Coordinates of C-alpha atoms in Angstrom, one line a residue:
X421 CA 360.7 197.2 74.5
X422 CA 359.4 200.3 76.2
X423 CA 360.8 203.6 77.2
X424 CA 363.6 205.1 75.7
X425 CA 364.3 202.2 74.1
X426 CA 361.2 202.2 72.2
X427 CA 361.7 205.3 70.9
X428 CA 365.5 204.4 69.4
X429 CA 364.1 203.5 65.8
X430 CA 361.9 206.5 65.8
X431 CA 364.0 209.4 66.6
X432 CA 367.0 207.6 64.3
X433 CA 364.1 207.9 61.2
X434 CA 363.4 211.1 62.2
X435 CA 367.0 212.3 62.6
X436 CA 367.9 210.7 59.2
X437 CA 365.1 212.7 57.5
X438 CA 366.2 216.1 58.8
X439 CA 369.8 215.4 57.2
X440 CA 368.3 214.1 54.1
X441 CA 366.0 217.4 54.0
X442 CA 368.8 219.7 54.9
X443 CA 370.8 218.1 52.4
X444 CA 368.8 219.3 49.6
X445 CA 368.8 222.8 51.2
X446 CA 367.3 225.0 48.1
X447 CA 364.7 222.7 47.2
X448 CA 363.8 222.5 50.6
X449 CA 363.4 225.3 51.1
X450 CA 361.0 226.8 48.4
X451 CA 358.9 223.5 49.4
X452 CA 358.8 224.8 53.4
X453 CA 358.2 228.5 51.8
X454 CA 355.1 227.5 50.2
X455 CA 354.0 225.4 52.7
X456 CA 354.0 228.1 54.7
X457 CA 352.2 230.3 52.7
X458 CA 349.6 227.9 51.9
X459 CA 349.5 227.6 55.9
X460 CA 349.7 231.7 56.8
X461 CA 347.2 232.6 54.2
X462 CA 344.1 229.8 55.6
X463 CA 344.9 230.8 59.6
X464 CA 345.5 234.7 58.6
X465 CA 342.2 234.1 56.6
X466 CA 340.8 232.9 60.1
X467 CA 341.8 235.0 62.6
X468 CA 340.8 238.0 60.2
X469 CA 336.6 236.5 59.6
X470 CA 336.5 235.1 63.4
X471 CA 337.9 239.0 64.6
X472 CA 335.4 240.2 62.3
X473 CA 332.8 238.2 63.5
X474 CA 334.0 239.1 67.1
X475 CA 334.0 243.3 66.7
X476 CA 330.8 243.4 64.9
X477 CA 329.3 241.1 67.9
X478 CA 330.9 243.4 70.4
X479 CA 329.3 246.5 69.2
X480 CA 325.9 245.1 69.4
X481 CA 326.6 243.8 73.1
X482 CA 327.3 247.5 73.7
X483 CA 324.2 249.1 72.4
X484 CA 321.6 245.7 73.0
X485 CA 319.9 243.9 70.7
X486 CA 317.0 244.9 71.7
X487 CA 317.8 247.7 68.7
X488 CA 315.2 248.3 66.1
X489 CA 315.0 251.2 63.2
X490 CA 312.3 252.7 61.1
X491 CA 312.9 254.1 57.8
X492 CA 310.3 255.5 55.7
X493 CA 309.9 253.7 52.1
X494 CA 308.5 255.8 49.0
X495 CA 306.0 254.9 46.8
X496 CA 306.9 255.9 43.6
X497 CA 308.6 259.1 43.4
X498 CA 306.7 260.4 46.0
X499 CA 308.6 260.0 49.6
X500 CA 306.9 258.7 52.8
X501 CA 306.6 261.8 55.3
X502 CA 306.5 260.3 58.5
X503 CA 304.3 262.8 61.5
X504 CA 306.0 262.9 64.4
X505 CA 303.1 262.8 66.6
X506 CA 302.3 259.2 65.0
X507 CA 306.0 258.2 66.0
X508 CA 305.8 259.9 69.4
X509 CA 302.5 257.8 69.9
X510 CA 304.0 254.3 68.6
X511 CA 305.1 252.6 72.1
X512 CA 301.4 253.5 73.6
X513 CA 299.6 251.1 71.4
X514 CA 301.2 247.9 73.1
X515 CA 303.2 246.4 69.9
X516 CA 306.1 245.5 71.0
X517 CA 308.0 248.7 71.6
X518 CA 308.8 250.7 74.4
X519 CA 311.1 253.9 73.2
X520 CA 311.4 255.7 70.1
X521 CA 313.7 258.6 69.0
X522 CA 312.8 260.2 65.7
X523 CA 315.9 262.1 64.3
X524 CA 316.5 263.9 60.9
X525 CA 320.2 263.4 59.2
X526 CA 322.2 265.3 56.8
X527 CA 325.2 266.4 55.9
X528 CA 326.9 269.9 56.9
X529 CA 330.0 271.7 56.8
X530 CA 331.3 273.6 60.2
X531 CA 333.6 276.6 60.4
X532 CA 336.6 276.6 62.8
X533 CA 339.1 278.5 62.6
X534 CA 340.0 278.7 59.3
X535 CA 338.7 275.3 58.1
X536 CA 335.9 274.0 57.1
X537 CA 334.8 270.3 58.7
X538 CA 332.8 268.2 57.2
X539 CA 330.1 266.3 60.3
X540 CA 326.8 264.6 60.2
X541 CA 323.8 267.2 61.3
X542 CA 321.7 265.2 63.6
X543 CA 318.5 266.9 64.7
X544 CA 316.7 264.4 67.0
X545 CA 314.8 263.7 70.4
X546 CA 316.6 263.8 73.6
X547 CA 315.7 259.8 73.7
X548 CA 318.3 259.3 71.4
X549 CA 320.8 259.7 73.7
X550 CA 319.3 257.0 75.8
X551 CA 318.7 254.0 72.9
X552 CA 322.3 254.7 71.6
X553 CA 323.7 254.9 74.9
X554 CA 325.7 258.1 74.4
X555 CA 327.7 260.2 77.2
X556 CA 328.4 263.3 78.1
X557 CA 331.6 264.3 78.4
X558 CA 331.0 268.2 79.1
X559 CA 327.8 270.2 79.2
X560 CA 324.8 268.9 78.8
X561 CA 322.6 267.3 76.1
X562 CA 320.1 268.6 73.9
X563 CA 316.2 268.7 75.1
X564 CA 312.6 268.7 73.7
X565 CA 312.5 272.0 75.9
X566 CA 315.2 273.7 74.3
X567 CA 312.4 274.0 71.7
X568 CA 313.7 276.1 68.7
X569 CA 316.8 277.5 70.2
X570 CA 320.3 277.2 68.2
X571 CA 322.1 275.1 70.6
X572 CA 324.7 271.7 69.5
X573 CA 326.1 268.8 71.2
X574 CA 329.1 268.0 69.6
X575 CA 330.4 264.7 69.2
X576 CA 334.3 263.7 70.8
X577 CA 335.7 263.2 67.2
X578 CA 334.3 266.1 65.6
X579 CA 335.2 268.6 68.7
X580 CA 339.4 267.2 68.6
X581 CA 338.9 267.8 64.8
X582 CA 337.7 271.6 65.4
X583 CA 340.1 271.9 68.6
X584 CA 343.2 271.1 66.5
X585 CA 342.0 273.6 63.1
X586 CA 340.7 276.4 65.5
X587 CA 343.9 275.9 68.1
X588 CA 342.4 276.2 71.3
X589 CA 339.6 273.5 72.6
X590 CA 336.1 273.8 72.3
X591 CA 334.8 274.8 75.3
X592 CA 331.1 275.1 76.6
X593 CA 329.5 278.5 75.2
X594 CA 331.4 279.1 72.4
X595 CA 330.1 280.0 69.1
X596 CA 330.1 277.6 66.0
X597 CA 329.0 278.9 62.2
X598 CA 327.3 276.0 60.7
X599 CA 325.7 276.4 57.0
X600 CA 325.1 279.7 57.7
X601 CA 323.8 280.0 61.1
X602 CA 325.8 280.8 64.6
X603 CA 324.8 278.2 67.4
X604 CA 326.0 277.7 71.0
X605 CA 328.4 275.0 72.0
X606 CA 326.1 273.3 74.9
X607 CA 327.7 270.1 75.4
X608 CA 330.2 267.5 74.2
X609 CA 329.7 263.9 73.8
X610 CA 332.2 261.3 75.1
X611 CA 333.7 258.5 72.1
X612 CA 330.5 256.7 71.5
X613 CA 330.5 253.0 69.4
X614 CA 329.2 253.8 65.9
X615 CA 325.4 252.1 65.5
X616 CA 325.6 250.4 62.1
X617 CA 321.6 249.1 62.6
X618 CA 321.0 253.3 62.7
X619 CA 323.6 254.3 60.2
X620 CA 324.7 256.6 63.4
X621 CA 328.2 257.8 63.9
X622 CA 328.0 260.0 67.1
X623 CA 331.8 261.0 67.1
X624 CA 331.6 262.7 64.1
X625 CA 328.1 264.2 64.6
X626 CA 327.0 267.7 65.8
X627 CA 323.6 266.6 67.4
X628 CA 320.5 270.0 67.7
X629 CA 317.2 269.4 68.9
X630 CA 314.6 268.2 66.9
X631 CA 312.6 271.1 66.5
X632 CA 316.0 273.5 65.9
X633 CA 316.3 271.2 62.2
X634 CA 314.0 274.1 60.8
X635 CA 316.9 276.3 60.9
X636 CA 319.4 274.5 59.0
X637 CA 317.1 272.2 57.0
X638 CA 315.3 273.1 53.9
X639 CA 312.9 270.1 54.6
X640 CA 313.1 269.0 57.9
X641 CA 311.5 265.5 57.6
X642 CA 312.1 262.4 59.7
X643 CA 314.8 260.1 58.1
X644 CA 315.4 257.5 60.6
X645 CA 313.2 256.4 63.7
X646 CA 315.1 254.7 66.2
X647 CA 313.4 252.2 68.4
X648 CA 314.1 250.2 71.5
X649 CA 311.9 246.5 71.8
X650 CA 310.5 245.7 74.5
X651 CA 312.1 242.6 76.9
X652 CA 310.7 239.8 75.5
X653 CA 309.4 240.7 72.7
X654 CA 309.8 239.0 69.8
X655 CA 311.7 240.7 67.0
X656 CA 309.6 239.5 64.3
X657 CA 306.3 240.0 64.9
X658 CA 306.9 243.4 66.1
X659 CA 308.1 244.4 63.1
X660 CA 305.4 243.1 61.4
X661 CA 303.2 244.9 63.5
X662 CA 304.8 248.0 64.0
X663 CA 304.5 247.9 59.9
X664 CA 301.0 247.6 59.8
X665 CA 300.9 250.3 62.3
X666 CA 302.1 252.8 59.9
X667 CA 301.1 251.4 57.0
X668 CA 297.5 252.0 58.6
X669 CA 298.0 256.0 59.4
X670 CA 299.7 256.5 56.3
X671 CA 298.5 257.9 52.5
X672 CA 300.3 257.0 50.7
X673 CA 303.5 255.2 51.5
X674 CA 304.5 252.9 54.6
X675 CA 307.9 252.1 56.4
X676 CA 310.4 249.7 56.2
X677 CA 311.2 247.8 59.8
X678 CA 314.7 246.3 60.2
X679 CA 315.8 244.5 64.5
X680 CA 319.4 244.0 65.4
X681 CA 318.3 240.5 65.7
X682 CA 318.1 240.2 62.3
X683 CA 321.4 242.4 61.3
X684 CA 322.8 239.9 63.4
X685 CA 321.5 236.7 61.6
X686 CA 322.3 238.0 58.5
X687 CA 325.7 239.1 59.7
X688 CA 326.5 235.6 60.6
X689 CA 325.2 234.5 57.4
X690 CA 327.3 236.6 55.8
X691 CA 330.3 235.1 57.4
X692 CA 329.8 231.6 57.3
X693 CA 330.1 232.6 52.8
X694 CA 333.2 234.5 53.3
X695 CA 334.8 232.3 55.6
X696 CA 334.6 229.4 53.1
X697 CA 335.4 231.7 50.2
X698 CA 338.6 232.3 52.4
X699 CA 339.4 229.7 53.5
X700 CA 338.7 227.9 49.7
X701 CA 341.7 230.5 48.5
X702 CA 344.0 229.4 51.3
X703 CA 343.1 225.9 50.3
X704 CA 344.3 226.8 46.7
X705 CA 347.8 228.2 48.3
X706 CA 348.3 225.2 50.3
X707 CA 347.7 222.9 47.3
X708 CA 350.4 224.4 45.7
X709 CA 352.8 224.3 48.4
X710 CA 351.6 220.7 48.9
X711 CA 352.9 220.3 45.3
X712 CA 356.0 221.5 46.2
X713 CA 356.4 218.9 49.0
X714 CA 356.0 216.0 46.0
X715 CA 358.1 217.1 43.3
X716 CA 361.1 217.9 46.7
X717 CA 359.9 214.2 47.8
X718 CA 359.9 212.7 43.7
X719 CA 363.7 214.5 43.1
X720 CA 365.2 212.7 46.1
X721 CA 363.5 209.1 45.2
X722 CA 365.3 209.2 42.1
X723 CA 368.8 210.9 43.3
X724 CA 368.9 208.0 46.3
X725 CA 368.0 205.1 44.0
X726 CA 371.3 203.5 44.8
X727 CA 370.7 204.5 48.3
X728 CA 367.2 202.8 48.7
X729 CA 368.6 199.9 46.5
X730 CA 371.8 199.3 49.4
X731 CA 369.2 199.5 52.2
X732 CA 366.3 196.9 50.4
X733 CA 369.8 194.4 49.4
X734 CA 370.9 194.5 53.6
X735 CA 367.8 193.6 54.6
X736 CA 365.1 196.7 54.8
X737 CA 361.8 195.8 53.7
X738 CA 359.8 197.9 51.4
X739 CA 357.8 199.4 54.5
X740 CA 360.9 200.6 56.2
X741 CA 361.6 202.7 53.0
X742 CA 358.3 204.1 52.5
X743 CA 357.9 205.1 56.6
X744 CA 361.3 207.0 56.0
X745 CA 360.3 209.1 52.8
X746 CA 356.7 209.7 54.2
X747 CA 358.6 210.6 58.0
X748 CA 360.5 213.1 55.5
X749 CA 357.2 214.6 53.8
X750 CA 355.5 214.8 57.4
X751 CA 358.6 216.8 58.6
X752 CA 358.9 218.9 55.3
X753 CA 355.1 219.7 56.0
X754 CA 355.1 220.2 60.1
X755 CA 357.7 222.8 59.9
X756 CA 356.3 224.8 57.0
X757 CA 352.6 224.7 58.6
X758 CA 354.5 225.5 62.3
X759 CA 356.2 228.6 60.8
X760 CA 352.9 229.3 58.5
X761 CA 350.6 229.3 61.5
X762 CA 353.1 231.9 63.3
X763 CA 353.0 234.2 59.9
X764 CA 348.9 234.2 59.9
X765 CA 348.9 234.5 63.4
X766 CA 351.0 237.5 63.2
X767 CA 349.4 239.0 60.0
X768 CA 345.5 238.5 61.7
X769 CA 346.8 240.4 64.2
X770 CA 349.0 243.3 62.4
X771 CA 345.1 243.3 60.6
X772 CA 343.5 243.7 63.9
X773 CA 345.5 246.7 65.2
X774 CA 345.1 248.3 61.9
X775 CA 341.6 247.9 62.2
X776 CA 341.5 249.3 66.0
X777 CA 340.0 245.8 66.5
X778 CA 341.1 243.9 69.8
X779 CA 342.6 240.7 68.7
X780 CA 341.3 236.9 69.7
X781 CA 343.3 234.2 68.6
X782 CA 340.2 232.1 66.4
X783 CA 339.7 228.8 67.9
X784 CA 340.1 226.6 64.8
X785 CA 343.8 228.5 63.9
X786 CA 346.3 225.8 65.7
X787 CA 344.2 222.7 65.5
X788 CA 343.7 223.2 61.7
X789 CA 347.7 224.3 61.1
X790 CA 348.5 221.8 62.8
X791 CA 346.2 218.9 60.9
X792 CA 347.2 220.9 57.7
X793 CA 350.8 219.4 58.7
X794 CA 349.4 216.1 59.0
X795 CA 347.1 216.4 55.8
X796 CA 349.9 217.8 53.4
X797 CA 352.7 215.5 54.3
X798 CA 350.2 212.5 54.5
X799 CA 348.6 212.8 50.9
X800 CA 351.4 214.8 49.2
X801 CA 354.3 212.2 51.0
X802 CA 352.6 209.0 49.8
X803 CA 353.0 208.6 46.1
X804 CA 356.7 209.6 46.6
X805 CA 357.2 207.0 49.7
X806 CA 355.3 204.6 47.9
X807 CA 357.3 204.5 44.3
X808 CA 360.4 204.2 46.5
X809 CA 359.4 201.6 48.2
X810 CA 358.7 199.4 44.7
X811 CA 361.8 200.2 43.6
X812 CA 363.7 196.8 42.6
X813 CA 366.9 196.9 44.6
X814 CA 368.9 195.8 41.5
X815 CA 367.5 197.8 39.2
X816 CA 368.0 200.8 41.8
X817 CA 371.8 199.5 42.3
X818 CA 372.8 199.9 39.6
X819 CA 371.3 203.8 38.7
X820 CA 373.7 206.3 38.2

């Protein structure tokens, strides 16, 4: 036969297992609900690590990874000072980088209104803006000739945050107190991606030239050296190099030399572990619901003994009865991991949103749901299809 004809024997098993199903109704339906958690938990589990994966990625697209930082590392309890005349001079000896932007962060509080904010103080080269690819949004930036003078560049966050506790926006000329000292509004930054390589948050910064840190810094010494490679260059041996460069020029103490390449490697390291630790937990769930298919699929094989008995005496054979419990295990199972996959689609993406994240479906989520269906009903079907099937029909005839 082929065509519809074909088909006849398959949609009447199919048929007959959704009225067999729905006429167990509350068993069936705590078997479907755990299913479908077991389901919702692994592509929820998914679509969480592969947007993850996904934002983290994005924000190094933005700023390059062509990103490296310098931090100073003690020896001992005495801490690395770093000159910045040997920083300044770093992308003149031919090692690999090209632009470097010492800056100094702390902690302050600012005055508006009648609140008191708390921001990041950065006190840095004008070349930061440039490696973290930061805007202006009104004003201007900070500059190595503004020399000493008590000027700030706010950052978008931290300006909306004074605008809304001083009740009128900050505008370009106005007068903030910060720890003490009066300085002149002179720019405001636009919203700028936060640079976890740097440890930089620019939105919530208030940003003072370099040489202006003397004012509002008991010890104005360079924290953080940002650094921008060179094309080409190759991440690891610069470091290396750019290690030995300080190591060299300083007594005693050296640095510590860390590329967005390598952030990035060990970022996606990182994921690969959670994403099997993840998806190991929604493995758990779904064994459970998977056990909820058998015992569903065990407690109809022995309330339709005299059933199965009738069918085997008319003339079924023994296959015929174990295709239709395993058809009923594979529907019991492709419904729960359909309406699963819908729940950890929708919970990966009420996770997203929360997270200010832009959601992407992960590419894995509806071909594994969908071979979870196939899996579950499969291995957790066939022990109940295949004690019905040796059931002897007059033994099964006459069960109560």
């Amino acid at each position: 036969m082929s065509g519809p004809e074909s088909l006849a024997p398959f949609r009447e098993v199919v048929f007959d297992g959704l009225g067999n199903l729905q006429a167990l109704k509350g068993r069936t339906l705590l078997a479907l609900t755990g299913i479908a958690i077991g389901t919702a938990a692994v592509i929820a589990m998914l679509h969480v690590g592969h947007n993850a994966r996904m934002e983290a990625m994005r924000q190094f697209e933005v700023m390059g990874v062509d990103l490296a930082v310098i931090n100073p590392r003690g020896e001992g309890a005495t801490p690395t000072v770093l000159p910045p005349e040997i920083v300044r001079a770093l992308p003149s000896h031919g090692l690999g980088i090209v632009q470097v932007a010492p800056f100094i962060a702390t902690g302050t509080m600012i005055r508006a209104g009648g609140a008191m904010i708390q921001a990041n103080l950065i006190a840095a080269a004008d070349s930061l803006y440039t490696i973290a690819k930061a805007t202006v949004a009104q004003g201007r930036r900070t500059s190595e000739l503004d020399g000493f003078a008590p000027f700030v560049v706010l950052g978008a966050e931290l300006a909306r945050d004074m605008a809304v506790a001083a009740g009128q926006p900050v505008r370009i000329g106005d007068a903030v107190r910060m720890d003490d000292q009066v300085l002149t509004v002179i720019g405001v930054l636009g919203p700028a991606f936060p640079v976890p390589l740097l440890s930089l948050d620019l939105d919530r910064s208030a940003v003072i030239p370099f040489r202006t840190a003397r004012r509002l810094v008991p010890d104005p010494q360079i924290t953080t050296v940002a650094a921008r490679l060179a094309p080409g260059a190759d991440d690891r041996a610069t470091a290396a190099r750019v290690a030995d460069y300080f190591q060299a020029r300083l007594r005693p103490g050296g640095v510590q030399v860390q590329t967005a390449r390598q952030l990035v490697d060990g970022l996606e390291q990182q994921m690969r572990v959670y994403g099997l630790l993840l998806l190991a937990i929604g493995a758990v769930s779904l064994l459970v619901g998977g056990v909820g298919v058998m015992n569903v699929m065990l407690m109809s094989v022995m309330e339709r003994r005299r059933e199965i008995g009738l069918r085997l005496a008319i003339g079924a054979r023994r296959r015929d009865i174990r295709t239709m419990f395993l058809t009923e295990a594979l529907i019991l199972a492709t419904l729960g991991s359909l309406l699963g996959t819908g729940l950890g689609t929708l919970a990966g993406w009420l996770f997203a949103e929360a997270s200010g994240w832009s959601f992407l479906a992960a590419p894995l989520a509806l071909p594994l749901g969908a071979g979870m269906a196939l899996a579950v009903g499969l291995f957790f079907g066939s022990y109940p299809a295949a004690r019905a099937a040796r059931l002897d029909p007059i033994a099964a005839l006459r069960a109560e």
